[in-house]
mmCIF file of C-alpha atoms and ligand atoms in Angstrom:
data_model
loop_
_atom_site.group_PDB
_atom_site.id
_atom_site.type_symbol
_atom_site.label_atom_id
_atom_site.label_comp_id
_atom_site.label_asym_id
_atom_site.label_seq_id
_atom_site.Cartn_x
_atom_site.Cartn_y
_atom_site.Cartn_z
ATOM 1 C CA UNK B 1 -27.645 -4.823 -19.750
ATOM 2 C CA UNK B 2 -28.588 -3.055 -16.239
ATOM 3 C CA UNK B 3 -26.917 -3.715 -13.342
ATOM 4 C CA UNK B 4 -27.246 -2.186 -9.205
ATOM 5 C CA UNK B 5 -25.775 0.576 -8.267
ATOM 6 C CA UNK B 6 -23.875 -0.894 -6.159
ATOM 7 C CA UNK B 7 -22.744 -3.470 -8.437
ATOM 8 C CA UNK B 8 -19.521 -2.683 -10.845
ATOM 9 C CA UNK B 9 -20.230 -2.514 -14.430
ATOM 10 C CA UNK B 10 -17.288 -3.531 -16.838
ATOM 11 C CA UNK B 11 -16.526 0.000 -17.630
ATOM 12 C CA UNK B 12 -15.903 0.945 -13.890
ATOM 13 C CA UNK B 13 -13.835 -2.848 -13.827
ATOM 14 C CA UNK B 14 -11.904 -1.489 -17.001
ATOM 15 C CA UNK B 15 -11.350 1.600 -15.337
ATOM 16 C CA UNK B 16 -9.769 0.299 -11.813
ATOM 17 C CA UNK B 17 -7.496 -1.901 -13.564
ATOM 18 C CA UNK B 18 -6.162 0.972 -15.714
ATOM 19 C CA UNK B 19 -5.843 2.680 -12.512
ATOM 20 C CA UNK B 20 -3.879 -0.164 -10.694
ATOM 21 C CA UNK B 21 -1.264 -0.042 -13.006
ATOM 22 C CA UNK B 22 -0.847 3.796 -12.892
ATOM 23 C CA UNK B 23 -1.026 2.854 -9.296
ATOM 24 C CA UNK B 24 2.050 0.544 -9.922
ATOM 25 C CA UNK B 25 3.540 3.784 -11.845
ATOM 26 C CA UNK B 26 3.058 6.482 -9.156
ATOM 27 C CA UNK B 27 4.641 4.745 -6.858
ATOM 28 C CA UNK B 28 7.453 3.767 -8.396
ATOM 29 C CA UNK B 29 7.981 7.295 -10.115
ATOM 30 C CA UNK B 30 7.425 9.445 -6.278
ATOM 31 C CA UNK B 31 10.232 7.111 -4.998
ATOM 32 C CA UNK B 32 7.696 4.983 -2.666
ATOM 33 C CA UNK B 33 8.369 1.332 -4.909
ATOM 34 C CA UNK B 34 11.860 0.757 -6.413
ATOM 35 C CA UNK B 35 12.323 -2.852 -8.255
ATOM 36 C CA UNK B 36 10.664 -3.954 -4.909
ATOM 37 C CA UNK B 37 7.205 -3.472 -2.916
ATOM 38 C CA UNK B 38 3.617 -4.409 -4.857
ATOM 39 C CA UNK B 39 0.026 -2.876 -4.904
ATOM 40 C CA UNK B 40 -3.085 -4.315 -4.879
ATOM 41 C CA UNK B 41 -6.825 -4.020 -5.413
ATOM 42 C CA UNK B 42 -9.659 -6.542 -3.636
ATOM 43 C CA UNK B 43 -11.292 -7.972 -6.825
ATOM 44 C CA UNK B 44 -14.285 -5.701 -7.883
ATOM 45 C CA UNK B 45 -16.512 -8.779 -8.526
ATOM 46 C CA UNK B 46 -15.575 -11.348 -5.613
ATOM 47 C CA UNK B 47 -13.946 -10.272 -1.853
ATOM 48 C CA UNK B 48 -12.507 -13.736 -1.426
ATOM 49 C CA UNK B 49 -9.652 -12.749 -4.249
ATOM 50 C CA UNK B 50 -7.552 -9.988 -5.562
ATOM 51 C CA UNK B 51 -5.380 -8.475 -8.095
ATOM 52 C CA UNK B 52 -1.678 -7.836 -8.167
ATOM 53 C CA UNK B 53 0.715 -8.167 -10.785
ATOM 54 C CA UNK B 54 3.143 -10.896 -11.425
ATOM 55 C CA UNK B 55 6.446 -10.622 -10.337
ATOM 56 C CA UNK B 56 8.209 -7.981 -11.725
ATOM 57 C CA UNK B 57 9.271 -4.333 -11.218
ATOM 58 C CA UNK B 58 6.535 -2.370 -10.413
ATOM 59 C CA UNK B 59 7.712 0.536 -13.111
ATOM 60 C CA UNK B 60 6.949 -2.048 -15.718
ATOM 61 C CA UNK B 61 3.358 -3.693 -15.281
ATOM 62 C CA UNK B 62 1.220 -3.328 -17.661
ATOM 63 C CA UNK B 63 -2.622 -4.306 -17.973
ATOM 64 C CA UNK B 64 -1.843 -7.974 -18.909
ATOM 65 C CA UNK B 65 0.676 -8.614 -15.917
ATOM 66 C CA UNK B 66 -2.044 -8.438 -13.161
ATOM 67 C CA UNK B 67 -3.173 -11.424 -11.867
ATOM 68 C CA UNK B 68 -5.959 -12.932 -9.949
ATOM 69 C CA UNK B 69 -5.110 -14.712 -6.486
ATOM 70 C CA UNK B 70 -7.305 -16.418 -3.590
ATOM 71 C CA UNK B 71 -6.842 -14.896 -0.198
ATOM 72 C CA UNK B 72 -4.457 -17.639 0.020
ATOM 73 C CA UNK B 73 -2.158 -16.591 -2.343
ATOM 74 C CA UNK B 74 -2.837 -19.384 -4.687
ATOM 75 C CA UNK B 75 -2.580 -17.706 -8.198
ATOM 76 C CA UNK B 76 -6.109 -18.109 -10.601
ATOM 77 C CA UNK B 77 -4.321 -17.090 -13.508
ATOM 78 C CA UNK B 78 -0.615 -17.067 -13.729
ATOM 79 C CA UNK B 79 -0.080 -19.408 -16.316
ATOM 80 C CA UNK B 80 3.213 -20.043 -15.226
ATOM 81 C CA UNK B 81 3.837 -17.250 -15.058
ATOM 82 C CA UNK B 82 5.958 -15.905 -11.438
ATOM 83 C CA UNK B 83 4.500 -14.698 -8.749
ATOM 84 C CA UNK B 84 5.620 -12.280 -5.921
ATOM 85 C CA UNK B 85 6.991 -14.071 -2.486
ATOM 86 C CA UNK B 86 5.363 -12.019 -0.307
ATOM 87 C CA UNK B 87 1.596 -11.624 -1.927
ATOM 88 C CA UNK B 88 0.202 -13.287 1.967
ATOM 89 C CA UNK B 89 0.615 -9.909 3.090
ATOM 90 C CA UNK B 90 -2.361 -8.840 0.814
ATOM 91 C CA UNK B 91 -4.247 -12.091 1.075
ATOM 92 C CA UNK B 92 -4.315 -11.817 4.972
ATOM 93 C CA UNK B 93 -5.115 -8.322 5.427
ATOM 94 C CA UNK B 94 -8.258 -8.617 2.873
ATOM 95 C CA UNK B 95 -9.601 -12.088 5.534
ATOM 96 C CA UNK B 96 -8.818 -10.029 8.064
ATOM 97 C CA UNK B 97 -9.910 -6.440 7.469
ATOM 98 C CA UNK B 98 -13.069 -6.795 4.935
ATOM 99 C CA UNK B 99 -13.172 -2.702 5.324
ATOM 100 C CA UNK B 100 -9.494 -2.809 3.374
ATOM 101 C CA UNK B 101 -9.913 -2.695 -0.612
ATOM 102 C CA UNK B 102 -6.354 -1.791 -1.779
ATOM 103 C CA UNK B 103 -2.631 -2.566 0.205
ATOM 104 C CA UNK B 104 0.704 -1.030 -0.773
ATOM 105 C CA UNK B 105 3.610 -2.940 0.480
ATOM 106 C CA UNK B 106 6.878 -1.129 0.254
ATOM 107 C CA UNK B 107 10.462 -0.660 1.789
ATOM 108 C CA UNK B 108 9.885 3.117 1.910
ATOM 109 C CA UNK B 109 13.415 4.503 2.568
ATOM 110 C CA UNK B 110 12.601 7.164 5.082
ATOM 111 C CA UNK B 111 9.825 5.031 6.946
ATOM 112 C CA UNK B 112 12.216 2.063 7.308
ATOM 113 C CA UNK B 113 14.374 3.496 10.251
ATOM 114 C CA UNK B 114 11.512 3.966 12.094
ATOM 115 C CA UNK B 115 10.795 0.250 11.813
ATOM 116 C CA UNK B 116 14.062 -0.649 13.581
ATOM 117 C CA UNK B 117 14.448 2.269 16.431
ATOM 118 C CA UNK B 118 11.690 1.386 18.892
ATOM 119 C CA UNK B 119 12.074 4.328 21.071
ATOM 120 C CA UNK B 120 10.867 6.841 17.959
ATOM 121 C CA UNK B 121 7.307 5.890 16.966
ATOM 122 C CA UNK B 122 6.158 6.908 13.811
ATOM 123 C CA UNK B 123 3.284 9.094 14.653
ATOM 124 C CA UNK B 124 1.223 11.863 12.371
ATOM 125 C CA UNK B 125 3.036 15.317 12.765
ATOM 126 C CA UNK B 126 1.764 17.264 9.879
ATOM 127 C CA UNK B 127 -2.074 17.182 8.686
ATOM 128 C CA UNK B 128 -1.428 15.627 5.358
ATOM 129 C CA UNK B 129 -0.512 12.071 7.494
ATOM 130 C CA UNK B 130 -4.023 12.441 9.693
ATOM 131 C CA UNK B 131 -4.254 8.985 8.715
ATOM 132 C CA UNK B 132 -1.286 7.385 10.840
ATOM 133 C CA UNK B 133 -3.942 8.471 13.600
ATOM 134 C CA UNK B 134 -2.438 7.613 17.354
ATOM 135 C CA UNK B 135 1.015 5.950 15.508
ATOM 136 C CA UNK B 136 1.829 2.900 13.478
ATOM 137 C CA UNK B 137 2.144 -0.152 15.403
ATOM 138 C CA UNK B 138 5.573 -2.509 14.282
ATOM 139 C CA UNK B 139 5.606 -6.117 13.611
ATOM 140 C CA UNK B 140 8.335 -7.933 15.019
ATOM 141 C CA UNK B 141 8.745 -11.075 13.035
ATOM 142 C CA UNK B 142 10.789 -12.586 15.770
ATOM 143 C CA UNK B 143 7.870 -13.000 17.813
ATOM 144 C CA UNK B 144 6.167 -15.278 15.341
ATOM 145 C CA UNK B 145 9.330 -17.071 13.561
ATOM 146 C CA UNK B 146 12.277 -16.780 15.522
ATOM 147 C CA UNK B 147 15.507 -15.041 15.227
ATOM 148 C CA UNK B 148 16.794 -16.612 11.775
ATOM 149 C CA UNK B 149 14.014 -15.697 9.157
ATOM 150 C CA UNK B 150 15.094 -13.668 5.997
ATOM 151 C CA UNK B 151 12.512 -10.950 7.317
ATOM 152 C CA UNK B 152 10.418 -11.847 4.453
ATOM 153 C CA UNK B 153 6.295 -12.252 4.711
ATOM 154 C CA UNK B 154 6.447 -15.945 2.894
ATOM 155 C CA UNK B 155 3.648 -17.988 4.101
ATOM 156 C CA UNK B 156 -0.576 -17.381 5.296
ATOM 157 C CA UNK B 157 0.923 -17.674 9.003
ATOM 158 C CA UNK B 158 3.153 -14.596 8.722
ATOM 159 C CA UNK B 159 0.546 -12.837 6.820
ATOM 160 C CA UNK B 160 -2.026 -13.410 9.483
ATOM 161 C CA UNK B 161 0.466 -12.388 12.087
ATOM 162 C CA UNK B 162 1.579 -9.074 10.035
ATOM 163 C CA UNK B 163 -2.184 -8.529 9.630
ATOM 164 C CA UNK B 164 -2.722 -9.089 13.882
ATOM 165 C CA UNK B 165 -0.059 -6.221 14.136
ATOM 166 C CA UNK B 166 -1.687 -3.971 11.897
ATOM 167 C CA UNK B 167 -5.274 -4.420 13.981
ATOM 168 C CA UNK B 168 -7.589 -1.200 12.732
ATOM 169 C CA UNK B 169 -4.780 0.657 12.295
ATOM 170 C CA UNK B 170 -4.330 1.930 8.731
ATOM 171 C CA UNK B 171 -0.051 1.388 8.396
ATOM 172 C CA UNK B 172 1.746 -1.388 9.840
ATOM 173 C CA UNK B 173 5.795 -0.967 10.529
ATOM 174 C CA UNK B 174 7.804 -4.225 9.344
ATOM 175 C CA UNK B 175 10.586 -3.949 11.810
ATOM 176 C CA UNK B 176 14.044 -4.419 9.733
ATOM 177 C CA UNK B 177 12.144 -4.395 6.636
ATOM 178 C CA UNK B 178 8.985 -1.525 5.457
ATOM 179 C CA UNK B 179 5.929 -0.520 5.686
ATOM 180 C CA UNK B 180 2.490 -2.042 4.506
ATOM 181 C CA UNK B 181 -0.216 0.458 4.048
ATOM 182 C CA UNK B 182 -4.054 -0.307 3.838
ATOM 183 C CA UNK B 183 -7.022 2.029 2.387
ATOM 184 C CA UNK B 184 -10.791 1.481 1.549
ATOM 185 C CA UNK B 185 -9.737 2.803 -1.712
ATOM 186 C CA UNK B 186 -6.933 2.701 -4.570
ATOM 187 C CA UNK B 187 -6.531 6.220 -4.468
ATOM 188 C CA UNK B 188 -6.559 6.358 -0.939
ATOM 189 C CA UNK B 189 -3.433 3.742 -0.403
ATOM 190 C CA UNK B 190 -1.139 5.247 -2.718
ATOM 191 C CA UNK B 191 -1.844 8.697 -1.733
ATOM 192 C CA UNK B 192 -1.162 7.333 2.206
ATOM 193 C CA UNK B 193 1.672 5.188 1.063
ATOM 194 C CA UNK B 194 3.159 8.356 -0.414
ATOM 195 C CA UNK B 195 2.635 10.357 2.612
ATOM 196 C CA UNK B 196 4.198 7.925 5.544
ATOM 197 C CA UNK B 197 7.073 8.443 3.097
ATOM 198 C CA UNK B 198 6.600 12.226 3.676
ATOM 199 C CA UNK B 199 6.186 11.909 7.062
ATOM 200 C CA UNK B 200 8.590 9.916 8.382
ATOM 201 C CA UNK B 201 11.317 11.851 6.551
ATOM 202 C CA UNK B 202 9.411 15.143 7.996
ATOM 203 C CA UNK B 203 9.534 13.118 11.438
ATOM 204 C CA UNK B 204 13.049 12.750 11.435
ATOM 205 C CA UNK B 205 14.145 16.057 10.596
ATOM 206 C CA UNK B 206 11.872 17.865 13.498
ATOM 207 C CA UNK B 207 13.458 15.242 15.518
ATOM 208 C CA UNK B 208 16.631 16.889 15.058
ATOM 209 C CA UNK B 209 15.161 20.195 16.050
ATOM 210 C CA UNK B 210 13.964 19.330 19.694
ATOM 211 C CA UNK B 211 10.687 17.376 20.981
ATOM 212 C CA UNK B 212 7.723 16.913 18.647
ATOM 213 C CA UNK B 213 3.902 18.098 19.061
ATOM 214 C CA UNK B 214 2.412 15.573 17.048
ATOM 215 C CA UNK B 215 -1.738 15.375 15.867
ATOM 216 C CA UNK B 216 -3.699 14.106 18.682
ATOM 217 C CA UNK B 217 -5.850 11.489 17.822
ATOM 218 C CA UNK B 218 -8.616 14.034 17.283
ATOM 219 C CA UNK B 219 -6.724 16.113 14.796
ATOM 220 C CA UNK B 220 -5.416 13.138 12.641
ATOM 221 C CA UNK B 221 -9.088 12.104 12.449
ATOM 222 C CA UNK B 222 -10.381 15.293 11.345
ATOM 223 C CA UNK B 223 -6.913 16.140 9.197
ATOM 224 C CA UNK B 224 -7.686 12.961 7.835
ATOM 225 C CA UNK B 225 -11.428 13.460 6.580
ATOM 226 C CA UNK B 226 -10.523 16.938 4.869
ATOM 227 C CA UNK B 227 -7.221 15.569 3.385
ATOM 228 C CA UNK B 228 -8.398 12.476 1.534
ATOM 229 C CA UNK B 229 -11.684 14.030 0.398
ATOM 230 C CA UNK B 230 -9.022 15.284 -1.880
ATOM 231 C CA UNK B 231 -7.409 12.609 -3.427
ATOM 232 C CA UNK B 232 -8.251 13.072 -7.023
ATOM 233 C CA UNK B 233 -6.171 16.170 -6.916
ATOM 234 C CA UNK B 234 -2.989 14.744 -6.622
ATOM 235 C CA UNK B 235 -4.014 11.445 -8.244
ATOM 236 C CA UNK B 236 -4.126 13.443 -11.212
ATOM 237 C CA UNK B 237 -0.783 15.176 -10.583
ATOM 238 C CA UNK B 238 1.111 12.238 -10.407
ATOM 239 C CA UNK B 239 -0.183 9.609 -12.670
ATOM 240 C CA UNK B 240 0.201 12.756 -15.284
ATOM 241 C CA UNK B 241 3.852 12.646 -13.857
ATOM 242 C CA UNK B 242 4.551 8.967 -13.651
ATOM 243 C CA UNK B 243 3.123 8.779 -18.065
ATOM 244 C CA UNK B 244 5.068 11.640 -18.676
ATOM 245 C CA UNK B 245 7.983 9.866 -17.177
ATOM 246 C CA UNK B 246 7.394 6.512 -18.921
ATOM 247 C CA UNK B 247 6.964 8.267 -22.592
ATOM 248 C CA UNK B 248 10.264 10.402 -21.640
ATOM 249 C CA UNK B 249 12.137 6.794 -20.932
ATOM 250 C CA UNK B 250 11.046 5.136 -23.816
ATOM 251 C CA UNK B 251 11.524 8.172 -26.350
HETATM 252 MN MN1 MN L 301 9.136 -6.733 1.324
#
């Protein structure tokens, strides 16, 4: 069988979903995910769906928990099977960003203080975080659903407003709540949703020290393009560190 360049072949398919749940793994093992927080891929073969796994801790997926949703959040394949509460955030930012292939959404320890203090923005201030460019805007979920919500993302309507916030930027504040990160790649998201982590807890200790010179925008754009040419470098490091992890738990 040929196929177009351009077009996926089952072995490259095989290969993404193997990666998605070491995806699921790495983030869970560098402290991003706990039993909360999800990762996605766009599907490979259609842009009007994607894959994330049921609902369950993200330590645990394996290959047969990922499922197949519409932008909607309507589940293809579940079976019956649960499904996470908060998949909109995924299904709105792929309608509303077709440049976005993968989303991470997580409660990030370090970032989530910068979702509630207003007066700190989370901005880039070391090179490996070129990506947070001039800042990460916050959503405020009591502009779209009033004061009383349970801060979740539960419907399309919050997920379009979430993805409004976000705009073109690449990370999106949750104010009260996390972080959800965007990438035109896999190994692009988790290696950015690992280092807003890094950041914001780099942020907040410089903070302590006196006023920050962050990136300009100029400098996060070029830090950016040099840093995630990269990615396979640490990909490697820590999926070899999340399997290692997983055999040493189950030994
Ligand atoms: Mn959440």
């Amino acid at each position: 069988m040929t196929t177009h360049d351009s077009t996926p072949t089952e072995q490259d398919k095989e290969a993404l979903l193997e990666d998605l749940v070491d995806a699921n793994h790495i983030l869970f093992n560098e402290g991003v995910l706990d039993a909360f927080g999800h990762v996605s891929i766009r599907h490979p073969d259609d842009p009007e769906r994607f894959l994330l796994a049921r609902n369950m801790a993200p330590g645990l997926v394996t290959g047969g928990d990922i499922l197949t949703f519409e932008l909607d959040g309507t589940p293809v394949d579940a079976d019956g099977r649960k499904v996470y509460l908060e998949r909109f955030i995924h299904g709105e930012i792929y309608r509303a960003r077709p440049d976005v292939m993968a989303v991470v959404h997580s409660h990030s320890p370090s970032v989530v203080p910068f979702s509630a203090v207003k007066s700190a923005p989370l901005r880039p201030m070391c090179h490996m975080s070129g990506f947070l460019g001039e800042g990460a805007p916050i959503f405020e979920i009591r502009e779209a659903a009033g004061h009383a919500t349970d801060l979740l993302i539960r419907d399309c309507g919050l997920g379009a407003s979430l993805a409004d916030s976000l705009g073109d930027h690449n990370v999106v504040l949750m104010r009260g709540h996390g972080a959800t990160v965007t990438a035109p790649t896999l190994k692009q998201v988790v290696y950015r949703a690992i280092y807003v982590e890094v950041n914001a807890r780099l942020q907040a200790d410089a903070l302590r020290l006196g006023p920050v010179d962050y990136l300009t925008a100029d400098e996060a754009s070029s830090a950016m393009e040099t840093t995630e040419g990269q990615v396979e470098r640490p990909w490697q490091l820590w999926k070899q560190r999340a399997r290692q992890a997983r055999t040493a738990s189950t030994s």
